[in-house]
Amino acid sequence: MSERMLTFTTVPRTTPQKRDVAVRNADFHEIYAEFIDEKAAQQASRCSQCGVPFCQTHCPLHNNIPDWLRMTAEGRLEEAYEISQATNSMPEVCGRICPQDRLCEGNCVIEQSGHGTVTIGAVEKYLTDKAWELGWVKPLAPGPSRGKSVGVIGAGPAGLAAAERLAEAGYTVTIYDRHDRPGGLMIYGIPSFKLEKPVVERRTSRLAEGGIEFRQGFEVGRDASLPQLRERHDAILIASGVYKSRDLICPGAGSAGVVAALDSLTSSNRIGLGDSVPAFDSGALNASGKDVVVVGGGDTAMDCVRTAVRQGAASVTCLYRRDRDNMPGSAREVAHAEEEGVVFEWLAAPRSILGDAACISGVRAARMRLGPPDASGRQAPVEVEGGDFDLPAQMVIKALGFDPEDMPALFDESALTVSRWGTVKTDFRTMMTSLPGVFAAGDIVRGASLVVWAIRDGRDAADAIDRYLAEAPALMAAE
Ligand SMILES: Cc1cc2nc3c(=O)[nH]c(=O)nc-3n(C[C@H](O)[C@H](O)[C@H](O)COP(=O)(O)OP(=O)(O)OC[C@H]3O[C@@H](n4cnc5c(N)ncnc54)[C@H](O)[C@@H]3O)c2cc1C
Ligand code: SF4
């Protein structure tokens, strides 16, 4: 083993420098600076090169983390990059936005021994950003033609990862997406202080330059039904994500000033991309100067509170009905939000929106406590009698999560089977839906999840489609 490794007893854990709060609150740029070369090598050298690397097991892509950390520590950066990209279609995206505290880094052995985890995500981001800068990221090389075409519905991480792999295998790939830009939630959902948009755009441009056809502004269900798309292609992948926002149910929830999380985040991202957004200009989706209350405790809520801070809100409060230990959002994101001035009202749920339908003035909240576990095993929030309190608010953002749309109705295909939650059902071995030759991947199968899982599913679905199409002539001959 290299002498450079196992330095965790002498080299303390450090992340790339975080920008000063006052500076980062005033713009939408990513909050971490880049590792300098020496620091990346030093941090990578802390890896203990475990025989059974739990980081790798807990990475959804099973990235070969110990190997690329060792190469980085030894200064063999191009080799490190090659290993890292062999299992991951967008390592620089995952390095930025994976909740590493719950995945690779949360299971790092030196973290368990109290030395602080290896900064795996930051090294992964560093390596691939370096690879782009130095030209190691090669153009997409389509494989020898198989004479077959695949239609992919959705240009999010699941669809993009699948499309790349299918093109490399020699299939003609067309991606249909209802938005005007590719990237899915990476472009219009996730704010640029977590993931700057040129990082996504250089990935999608590489795919387009490699021959993948992007049909943006094409909504399946409006511009073609699923049966019509099936006639055009030999196989279809549904990777359309989940977009039905869960609603706030309390008096006043329909008032002007109560807005959906994704409307707020999309308009903010569009402004950053240079688009004109009338609802932002009118103030409807702009938090500037307002007291803002965000309802919810997941990562979407964290993105909303931090976006409101950057838009110049007068105050930003997050209302969550459970406590800090039981919130679904990443602890790291909560810490960033607190540093940036967000106030958390734990154990609080909205009872009513105050003001009138045209102009809200606040939120009346009920104080909660945690009661016995419910059917899901989590402690259920129970109201504390007499605990109501009021918060001023001229804008309330609903960040309560997402469900799938009615897919059979939307796609005009009643034979498409969905689960009782509305997610598209697939065979776990073949990834095929109830319709022959139609596959599904990403959030539309799992429910709202993570980019890294969407990439994993997209890659697996591409392999499953390849197997299906390779066997298809034999199947037809046998009929
Ligand atoms: C605000 C927010 C913040 C998040 N932050 C993180 C994070 O920090 N880290 C992380 O790992 N994950 C995060 N996620 C989750 C992550 O973005 C998703 O899990 C991931 O993008 C799912 O990928 P996907 O390809 O399945 O779907 P999506 O990314 O949703 O892409 C689906 C695509 O399908 C298109 N589409 C939908 N319906 C149709 C139709 N009928 N016709 C044509 N096209 C259609 C959509 O326009 C979209 O482009 C976040 C999610 C949100 C909402
Ligand atoms: S893809 Fe995500 S979980 Fe896997 S090593 Fe990278 S940051 Fe960790």
Coordinates of C-alpha atoms and ligand atoms in Angstrom, one line a residue:
M1 CA 0.0 0.0 0.0
S2 CA 1.1 3.5 -0.8
E3 CA 3.0 5.3 2.1
R4 CA 0.9 8.3 1.4
M5 CA -2.3 6.7 2.8
L6 CA -3.8 6.2 6.3
T7 CA -2.8 9.8 7.4
F8 CA -6.1 10.3 9.3
T9 CA -4.4 10.2 12.6
T10 CA -2.2 13.2 11.7
V11 CA -4.1 15.1 9.0
P12 CA -7.4 16.6 10.3
R13 CA -10.5 16.5 8.1
T14 CA -11.0 19.7 6.2
T15 CA -13.6 20.5 3.5
P16 CA -12.9 23.0 0.7
Q17 CA -13.3 26.6 2.0
K18 CA -16.9 27.7 2.6
R19 CA -17.6 31.2 1.4
D20 CA -18.3 33.8 4.1
V21 CA -22.0 33.9 4.9
A22 CA -22.5 37.6 4.1
V23 CA -20.9 37.1 0.7
R24 CA -22.7 33.9 -0.2
N25 CA -26.1 35.2 1.0
A26 CA -25.8 38.0 -1.6
D27 CA -25.5 35.7 -4.7
F28 CA -26.5 32.3 -6.0
H29 CA -23.1 30.8 -6.6
E30 CA -22.0 27.5 -5.0
I31 CA -21.0 28.0 -1.4
Y32 CA -17.8 25.9 -1.4
A33 CA -14.6 27.0 -3.2
E34 CA -12.6 24.4 -5.1
F35 CA -10.0 22.2 -3.3
I36 CA -6.5 23.3 -4.2
D37 CA -4.5 20.4 -5.6
E38 CA -2.4 19.9 -2.5
K39 CA -5.4 19.9 -0.2
A40 CA -7.2 17.3 -2.4
A41 CA -4.3 14.9 -2.3
Q42 CA -3.8 15.5 1.5
Q43 CA -7.5 14.8 2.2
A44 CA -7.6 11.7 0.0
S45 CA -4.6 10.4 1.8
R46 CA -6.6 10.1 5.0
C47 CA -8.4 7.1 3.6
S48 CA -7.7 3.9 5.6
Q49 CA -8.0 1.7 2.5
C50 CA -10.4 -0.8 4.2
G51 CA -10.5 -4.4 3.0
V52 CA -14.3 -4.1 3.1
P53 CA -15.1 -0.5 2.1
F54 CA -18.4 0.5 3.7
C55 CA -18.3 3.8 1.8
Q56 CA -18.5 1.9 -1.5
T57 CA -21.2 -0.4 -0.2
H58 CA -23.3 2.6 0.8
C59 CA -22.8 4.5 -2.4
P60 CA -25.8 3.6 -4.6
L61 CA -23.4 3.4 -7.6
H62 CA -20.9 1.3 -5.7
N63 CA -18.2 3.7 -6.7
N64 CA -14.7 2.3 -6.3
I65 CA -13.9 5.0 -3.7
P66 CA -10.7 3.7 -2.0
D67 CA -9.0 3.2 -5.4
W68 CA -9.7 6.7 -6.7
L69 CA -8.8 8.2 -3.3
R70 CA -5.4 6.4 -3.4
M71 CA -4.7 7.6 -7.0
T72 CA -5.6 11.2 -6.0
A73 CA -3.2 11.0 -3.0
E74 CA -0.5 9.8 -5.3
G75 CA -1.1 12.6 -7.8
R76 CA -2.4 10.2 -10.5
L77 CA -5.4 12.3 -11.2
E78 CA -6.3 11.2 -14.7
E79 CA -6.3 7.6 -13.6
A80 CA -8.4 8.5 -10.5
Y81 CA -10.9 10.3 -12.8
E82 CA -11.1 7.3 -15.1
I83 CA -12.0 5.0 -12.2
S84 CA -14.5 7.4 -10.8
Q85 CA -16.3 7.9 -14.1
A86 CA -16.4 4.2 -14.9
T87 CA -19.3 3.7 -12.4
N88 CA -20.9 7.2 -12.4
S89 CA -22.4 9.2 -15.3
M90 CA -22.0 12.5 -13.5
P91 CA -19.5 12.3 -10.7
E92 CA -19.1 16.1 -10.4
V93 CA -22.9 16.4 -9.8
C94 CA -23.0 13.7 -7.1
G95 CA -19.8 15.1 -5.5
R96 CA -21.8 18.4 -5.1
I97 CA -25.2 17.3 -4.1
C98 CA -25.3 13.8 -2.7
P99 CA -26.3 13.7 1.0
Q100 CA -22.9 12.2 1.7
D101 CA -23.6 12.2 5.5
R102 CA -26.3 9.5 4.8
L103 CA -24.4 7.6 2.1
C104 CA -20.6 7.1 1.5
E105 CA -19.2 9.5 4.2
G106 CA -21.7 8.5 6.8
N107 CA -20.3 5.0 6.6
C108 CA -16.6 5.8 6.4
V109 CA -14.8 3.7 9.0
I110 CA -12.6 6.5 10.2
E111 CA -15.7 8.6 10.9
Q112 CA -16.9 5.7 13.1
S113 CA -13.6 5.8 15.0
G114 CA -14.1 9.5 15.7
H115 CA -11.5 10.9 13.3
G116 CA -13.9 12.6 10.9
T117 CA -14.9 11.1 7.5
V118 CA -12.7 11.3 4.4
T119 CA -14.2 14.2 2.3
I120 CA -15.3 11.8 -0.4
G121 CA -17.8 14.0 -2.2
A122 CA -15.4 17.0 -2.3
V123 CA -12.7 14.9 -3.8
E124 CA -15.1 13.4 -6.4
K125 CA -16.2 16.9 -7.4
Y126 CA -12.6 18.1 -7.6
L127 CA -11.5 15.2 -9.8
T128 CA -14.2 15.6 -12.4
D129 CA -14.1 19.4 -12.5
K130 CA -10.3 18.9 -13.1
A131 CA -11.1 16.4 -15.8
W132 CA -13.4 18.9 -17.6
E133 CA -10.8 21.6 -17.3
L134 CA -7.9 19.5 -18.6
G135 CA -9.9 17.8 -21.4
W136 CA -10.0 14.3 -20.0
V137 CA -13.8 14.1 -20.4
K138 CA -14.0 12.7 -23.9
P139 CA -16.8 13.4 -26.4
L140 CA -19.5 10.8 -26.3
A141 CA -18.5 8.0 -28.7
P142 CA -21.6 6.2 -30.1
G143 CA -21.2 2.5 -30.6
P144 CA -21.6 0.7 -33.9
S145 CA -25.2 1.1 -35.0
R146 CA -27.7 -1.6 -33.9
G147 CA -30.3 -0.3 -36.2
K148 CA -32.8 0.2 -33.4
S149 CA -34.1 3.2 -31.6
V150 CA -35.1 4.0 -28.0
G151 CA -37.3 6.8 -26.9
V152 CA -36.6 8.3 -23.4
I153 CA -39.3 10.3 -21.7
G154 CA -37.6 12.8 -19.4
A155 CA -34.2 14.6 -19.5
G156 CA -33.5 14.3 -15.8
P157 CA -30.6 12.4 -14.4
A158 CA -32.3 9.0 -14.9
G159 CA -33.1 9.7 -18.6
L160 CA -29.7 11.2 -19.3
A161 CA -27.7 8.4 -17.7
A162 CA -29.7 5.8 -19.7
A163 CA -29.4 7.8 -22.9
E164 CA -25.7 8.0 -22.7
R165 CA -25.2 4.3 -22.1
L166 CA -27.7 3.4 -24.9
A167 CA -25.9 5.6 -27.4
E168 CA -22.6 4.1 -26.4
A169 CA -24.2 0.7 -27.1
G170 CA -25.1 1.7 -30.6
Y171 CA -28.8 2.7 -30.3
T172 CA -30.4 5.7 -31.8
V173 CA -31.8 7.7 -28.8
T174 CA -34.4 10.4 -28.7
I175 CA -35.2 12.2 -25.4
Y176 CA -38.6 13.8 -25.1
D177 CA -39.0 16.5 -22.3
R178 CA -41.7 18.9 -21.6
H179 CA -39.3 21.6 -20.4
D180 CA -37.4 24.0 -22.7
R181 CA -34.1 22.9 -21.2
P182 CA -32.7 19.4 -20.4
G183 CA -31.6 18.4 -16.9
G184 CA -34.9 17.8 -15.0
L185 CA -34.7 18.8 -11.4
M186 CA -31.0 19.4 -11.8
I187 CA -31.7 22.5 -14.0
Y188 CA -35.0 23.9 -12.6
G189 CA -35.4 22.4 -9.1
I190 CA -32.1 22.3 -7.3
P191 CA -30.8 25.9 -6.7
S192 CA -27.5 27.0 -8.2
F193 CA -25.9 27.6 -4.8
K194 CA -25.8 23.8 -4.6
L195 CA -25.4 23.0 -8.3
E196 CA -24.3 25.7 -10.7
K197 CA -26.2 25.4 -14.0
P198 CA -23.1 25.3 -16.4
V199 CA -22.2 22.0 -14.6
V200 CA -25.4 20.5 -15.9
E201 CA -25.3 22.2 -19.3
R202 CA -21.9 20.9 -20.2
R203 CA -23.2 17.4 -19.5
T204 CA -26.3 17.7 -21.7
S205 CA -24.4 19.5 -24.4
R206 CA -21.9 16.6 -24.5
L207 CA -24.8 14.2 -25.1
A208 CA -26.4 16.3 -27.8
E209 CA -23.0 16.7 -29.6
G210 CA -22.7 12.9 -29.4
G211 CA -25.8 12.4 -31.5
I212 CA -28.6 12.0 -28.9
E213 CA -31.6 13.9 -30.1
F214 CA -33.3 16.2 -27.6
R215 CA -37.0 17.0 -28.3
Q216 CA -37.5 19.8 -25.7
G217 CA -40.9 21.3 -25.2
F218 CA -42.4 17.9 -26.1
E219 CA -45.0 16.8 -23.5
V220 CA -46.0 13.1 -23.6
G221 CA -49.7 13.2 -23.2
R222 CA -50.1 16.4 -25.1
D223 CA -47.8 16.1 -28.1
A224 CA -48.0 12.3 -28.4
S225 CA -49.5 9.5 -26.3
L226 CA -47.5 6.7 -25.0
P227 CA -49.0 4.2 -27.6
Q228 CA -47.9 6.6 -30.4
L229 CA -44.4 6.8 -29.0
R230 CA -44.2 3.0 -28.9
E231 CA -44.9 2.9 -32.6
R232 CA -41.9 5.2 -33.2
H233 CA -39.4 3.3 -31.2
D234 CA -38.2 -0.3 -30.5
A235 CA -38.2 0.4 -26.7
I236 CA -39.3 3.3 -24.4
L237 CA -37.9 4.4 -21.1
I238 CA -40.2 6.4 -18.8
A239 CA -38.0 8.6 -16.6
S240 CA -40.4 11.5 -16.0
G241 CA -40.0 12.1 -12.3
V242 CA -42.7 13.1 -9.8
Y243 CA -44.3 16.5 -10.0
K244 CA -47.6 16.6 -8.1
S245 CA -47.0 18.8 -5.1
R246 CA -48.6 17.8 -1.9
D247 CA -51.0 20.5 -0.7
L248 CA -51.3 22.5 2.5
I249 CA -54.7 21.7 4.0
C250 CA -55.8 24.5 6.4
P251 CA -58.0 27.6 6.1
G252 CA -56.5 30.2 3.9
A253 CA -54.2 27.7 2.0
G254 CA -55.6 28.9 -1.3
S255 CA -54.8 32.6 -0.8
A256 CA -52.5 34.6 -3.0
G257 CA -49.1 34.6 -1.4
V258 CA -49.2 30.9 -0.7
V259 CA -47.0 29.4 -3.3
A260 CA -45.7 25.9 -4.3
A261 CA -42.0 25.2 -3.7
L262 CA -41.3 24.2 -7.2
D263 CA -42.8 27.3 -8.7
S264 CA -40.6 29.4 -6.4
L265 CA -37.4 27.4 -7.2
T266 CA -38.1 27.2 -10.9
S267 CA -38.7 30.9 -11.2
S268 CA -35.5 31.6 -9.2
N269 CA -33.5 29.2 -11.5
R270 CA -35.0 30.7 -14.6
I271 CA -34.0 34.2 -13.4
G272 CA -30.4 32.9 -12.9
L273 CA -30.4 31.4 -16.4
G274 CA -31.4 34.8 -17.8
D275 CA -35.1 34.1 -18.6
S276 CA -37.9 36.6 -18.1
V277 CA -40.4 35.4 -15.4
P278 CA -43.4 37.7 -15.1
A279 CA -44.5 36.1 -11.8
F280 CA -41.1 37.0 -10.4
D281 CA -41.2 40.5 -11.7
S282 CA -44.7 41.1 -10.3
G283 CA -43.4 40.0 -6.9
A284 CA -45.7 36.9 -6.7
L285 CA -42.7 34.6 -6.7
N286 CA -40.1 37.0 -5.3
A287 CA -39.3 36.9 -1.5
S288 CA -37.6 40.3 -1.6
G289 CA -38.5 42.4 1.5
K290 CA -41.1 39.8 2.7
D291 CA -41.4 37.8 5.9
V292 CA -41.4 34.2 4.5
V293 CA -42.6 31.0 6.1
V294 CA -41.6 27.7 4.5
V295 CA -43.7 24.7 5.6
G296 CA -41.8 21.4 5.4
G297 CA -38.6 19.7 6.7
G298 CA -37.1 18.1 3.6
D299 CA -34.3 19.1 1.3
T300 CA -36.8 21.0 -0.9
A301 CA -37.8 23.1 2.1
M302 CA -34.1 23.8 2.8
D303 CA -33.6 24.9 -0.8
C304 CA -36.7 27.2 -0.5
V305 CA -35.5 28.9 2.7
R306 CA -32.0 29.5 1.4
T307 CA -33.4 30.8 -1.9
A308 CA -35.6 33.3 0.0
V309 CA -32.6 34.5 2.0
R310 CA -30.7 35.2 -1.3
Q311 CA -33.7 37.0 -2.8
G312 CA -33.5 39.4 0.1
A313 CA -36.4 38.3 2.4
A314 CA -36.9 40.4 5.6
S315 CA -37.1 37.2 7.6
V316 CA -37.2 33.4 6.8
T317 CA -38.8 30.8 9.1
C318 CA -39.0 27.1 8.5
L319 CA -42.0 25.4 10.1
Y320 CA -41.7 21.7 10.7
R321 CA -44.0 19.5 12.6
R322 CA -41.4 17.1 14.0
D323 CA -38.1 17.9 15.7
R324 CA -34.6 18.3 14.3
D325 CA -33.6 14.7 14.8
N326 CA -36.7 13.5 12.9
M327 CA -36.6 15.8 9.9
P328 CA -36.1 14.2 6.5
G329 CA -33.7 16.9 5.2
S330 CA -29.9 16.5 5.4
A331 CA -28.3 17.8 8.6
R332 CA -25.7 19.5 6.5
E333 CA -28.3 21.6 4.7
V334 CA -30.0 22.6 7.9
A335 CA -26.6 23.7 9.2
H336 CA -26.0 25.8 6.1
A337 CA -29.5 27.4 6.4
E338 CA -29.0 28.2 10.1
E339 CA -25.6 29.9 9.3
E340 CA -27.4 31.9 6.6
G341 CA -30.0 33.3 9.1
V342 CA -33.0 31.0 8.8
V343 CA -35.0 30.5 11.9
F344 CA -36.3 27.0 12.6
E345 CA -39.6 26.5 14.4
W346 CA -39.4 22.7 15.2
L347 CA -42.5 20.9 16.4
A348 CA -44.9 23.4 14.8
A349 CA -47.6 23.0 12.1
P350 CA -49.7 25.6 10.3
R351 CA -53.2 25.9 11.6
S352 CA -54.4 28.7 9.3
I353 CA -53.1 31.4 7.0
L354 CA -53.9 34.8 8.4
G355 CA -55.1 37.8 6.3
D356 CA -57.5 37.6 3.4
A357 CA -57.5 35.7 0.1
A358 CA -55.9 38.6 -1.8
C359 CA -53.2 39.5 0.8
I360 CA -51.9 37.3 3.5
S361 CA -50.4 38.7 6.7
G362 CA -49.2 35.6 8.7
V363 CA -49.4 32.0 9.7
R364 CA -51.1 30.8 12.9
A365 CA -49.2 27.7 14.0
A366 CA -50.0 24.9 16.4
R367 CA -47.3 23.7 18.8
M368 CA -46.7 19.9 18.5
R369 CA -45.0 17.2 20.5
L370 CA -43.9 13.8 19.4
G371 CA -46.3 11.0 20.4
P372 CA -46.1 7.2 20.0
P373 CA -44.9 5.8 16.7
D374 CA -47.5 5.6 13.9
A375 CA -47.9 2.8 11.3
S376 CA -44.6 4.0 9.6
G377 CA -42.7 3.5 12.8
R378 CA -42.0 7.2 13.2
Q379 CA -43.1 9.1 16.2
A380 CA -46.3 10.9 15.2
P381 CA -46.7 14.7 15.9
V382 CA -49.5 15.4 18.4
E383 CA -50.9 18.9 19.0
V384 CA -50.1 20.6 22.3
E385 CA -53.3 22.2 23.5
G386 CA -53.1 26.0 23.9
G387 CA -49.8 26.2 22.2
D388 CA -50.8 28.3 19.2
F389 CA -48.6 31.1 18.1
D390 CA -48.6 33.6 15.1
L391 CA -45.8 34.4 12.7
P392 CA -45.8 37.3 10.3
A393 CA -45.7 36.3 6.6
Q394 CA -46.4 37.9 3.3
M395 CA -45.2 34.8 1.5
V396 CA -45.8 31.1 2.5
I397 CA -44.0 28.4 0.6
K398 CA -45.5 24.9 0.6
A399 CA -42.6 22.3 0.6
L400 CA -44.5 19.2 1.6
G401 CA -43.2 16.8 -0.9
F402 CA -44.2 15.4 -4.3
D403 CA -46.3 12.5 -5.6
P404 CA -46.5 11.1 -9.1
E405 CA -49.1 12.4 -11.5
D406 CA -51.8 10.1 -12.8
M407 CA -49.5 8.3 -15.3
P408 CA -52.0 6.1 -17.1
A409 CA -54.3 9.0 -17.7
L410 CA -51.5 11.4 -18.5
F411 CA -49.9 9.1 -21.0
D412 CA -53.3 7.8 -22.4
E413 CA -52.4 4.2 -21.7
S414 CA -54.7 2.5 -19.2
A415 CA -52.6 -0.7 -19.4
L416 CA -49.6 1.0 -17.7
T417 CA -49.7 -0.5 -14.1
V418 CA -49.0 1.8 -11.2
S419 CA -48.6 1.1 -7.4
R420 CA -51.1 2.4 -4.8
W421 CA -48.8 5.5 -4.5
G422 CA -49.1 6.1 -8.2
T423 CA -45.5 5.2 -9.0
V424 CA -44.9 3.1 -12.2
K425 CA -44.6 -0.6 -11.4
T426 CA -41.6 -2.4 -12.9
D427 CA -40.3 -6.0 -12.7
F428 CA -37.3 -5.6 -10.4
R429 CA -35.1 -7.9 -12.5
T430 CA -36.0 -6.6 -16.0
M431 CA -37.0 -3.0 -15.1
M432 CA -39.9 -3.5 -17.6
T433 CA -43.3 -2.1 -16.9
S434 CA -46.6 -3.9 -17.5
L435 CA -46.1 -3.0 -21.2
P436 CA -43.7 -5.0 -23.3
G437 CA -40.7 -2.9 -24.3
V438 CA -41.6 -0.1 -22.0
F439 CA -39.2 0.4 -19.1
A440 CA -39.1 2.9 -16.2
A441 CA -36.4 4.4 -13.9
G442 CA -35.8 7.1 -11.4
D443 CA -38.3 9.0 -9.2
I444 CA -41.3 7.8 -11.2
V445 CA -40.5 4.3 -9.9
R446 CA -39.0 5.0 -6.5
G447 CA -41.0 8.1 -5.5
A448 CA -39.1 11.3 -4.7
S449 CA -35.5 10.2 -4.2
L450 CA -32.0 11.3 -5.1
V451 CA -30.0 12.2 -8.2
V452 CA -27.5 9.4 -7.4
W453 CA -30.3 6.8 -7.3
A454 CA -31.7 8.2 -10.6
I455 CA -28.3 7.8 -12.2
R456 CA -28.1 4.2 -10.9
D457 CA -31.5 3.4 -12.2
G458 CA -30.9 5.0 -15.6
R459 CA -27.7 3.0 -16.1
D460 CA -29.4 -0.3 -15.0
A461 CA -32.4 0.5 -17.3
A462 CA -30.1 1.0 -20.3
D463 CA -28.5 -2.4 -19.7
A464 CA -32.0 -4.0 -19.3
I465 CA -33.2 -2.4 -22.5
D466 CA -30.0 -3.6 -24.3
R467 CA -30.7 -7.2 -23.1
Y468 CA -34.3 -6.9 -24.1
L469 CA -33.5 -5.6 -27.6
A470 CA -30.7 -8.1 -28.1
E471 CA -33.1 -10.9 -27.4
A472 CA -36.1 -9.4 -29.3
P473 CA -35.4 -11.0 -32.7
A474 CA -35.0 -14.4 -31.1
L475 CA -38.2 -13.9 -29.2
M476 CA -40.1 -12.9 -32.3
A477 CA -38.7 -15.9 -34.2
A478 CA -39.9 -18.2 -31.5
E479 CA -43.5 -16.9 -31.6
Ligands
LIG1 C1 -36.0 21.2 -4.8 C2 -35.3 19.9 -4.9 C3 -34.0 19.7 -4.4 C4 -33.4 18.5 -4.5 N1 -32.1 18.4 -4.0 C5 -31.4 17.2 -4.2 C6 -30.1 17.1 -3.7 O1 -29.5 18.1 -3.1 N2 -29.5 16.0 -3.9 C7 -30.1 14.9 -4.5 O2 -29.4 13.9 -4.7 N3 -31.3 15.0 -5.0 C8 -32.0 16.1 -4.8 N4 -33.3 16.2 -5.2 C9 -34.0 15.0 -5.8 C10 -33.5 14.8 -7.3 O3 -33.6 16.0 -8.0 C11 -34.4 13.8 -8.0 O4 -34.4 12.6 -7.2 C12 -33.9 13.5 -9.4 O5 -33.8 14.6 -10.2 C13 -34.8 12.4 -10.0 O6 -34.4 12.2 -11.3 P1 -35.4 11.7 -12.5 O7 -34.5 11.7 -13.7 O8 -36.1 10.5 -12.0 O9 -36.5 12.9 -12.6 P2 -36.4 14.4 -12.9 O10 -35.1 15.0 -12.5 O11 -37.6 15.0 -12.2 O12 -36.6 14.6 -14.5 C14 -37.8 14.2 -15.1 C15 -37.9 14.9 -16.4 O13 -39.1 14.4 -17.1 C16 -39.7 15.5 -17.7 N5 -41.2 15.1 -17.8 C17 -42.1 14.9 -16.9 N6 -43.3 14.6 -17.4 C18 -43.1 14.6 -18.7 C19 -44.0 14.4 -19.8 N7 -45.3 14.1 -19.7 N8 -43.5 14.5 -21.1 C20 -42.2 14.8 -21.3 N9 -41.3 15.1 -20.3 C21 -41.8 15.0 -19.0 C22 -39.6 16.7 -16.8 O14 -39.7 17.9 -17.5 C23 -38.1 16.4 -16.3 O15 -37.2 17.1 -17.1 C24 -34.0 17.4 -5.1 C25 -35.3 17.5 -5.6 C26 -36.0 18.7 -5.5 C27 -37.4 18.9 -5.9
SF4_2 S1 -21.9 9.1 -5.8 FE1 -22.6 10.1 -3.9 S2 -22.7 8.4 -2.4 FE2 -21.4 7.7 -4.2 S3 -19.3 8.3 -3.6 FE3 -20.1 10.0 -4.8 S4 -20.9 11.4 -3.2 FE4 -20.7 9.4 -2.2

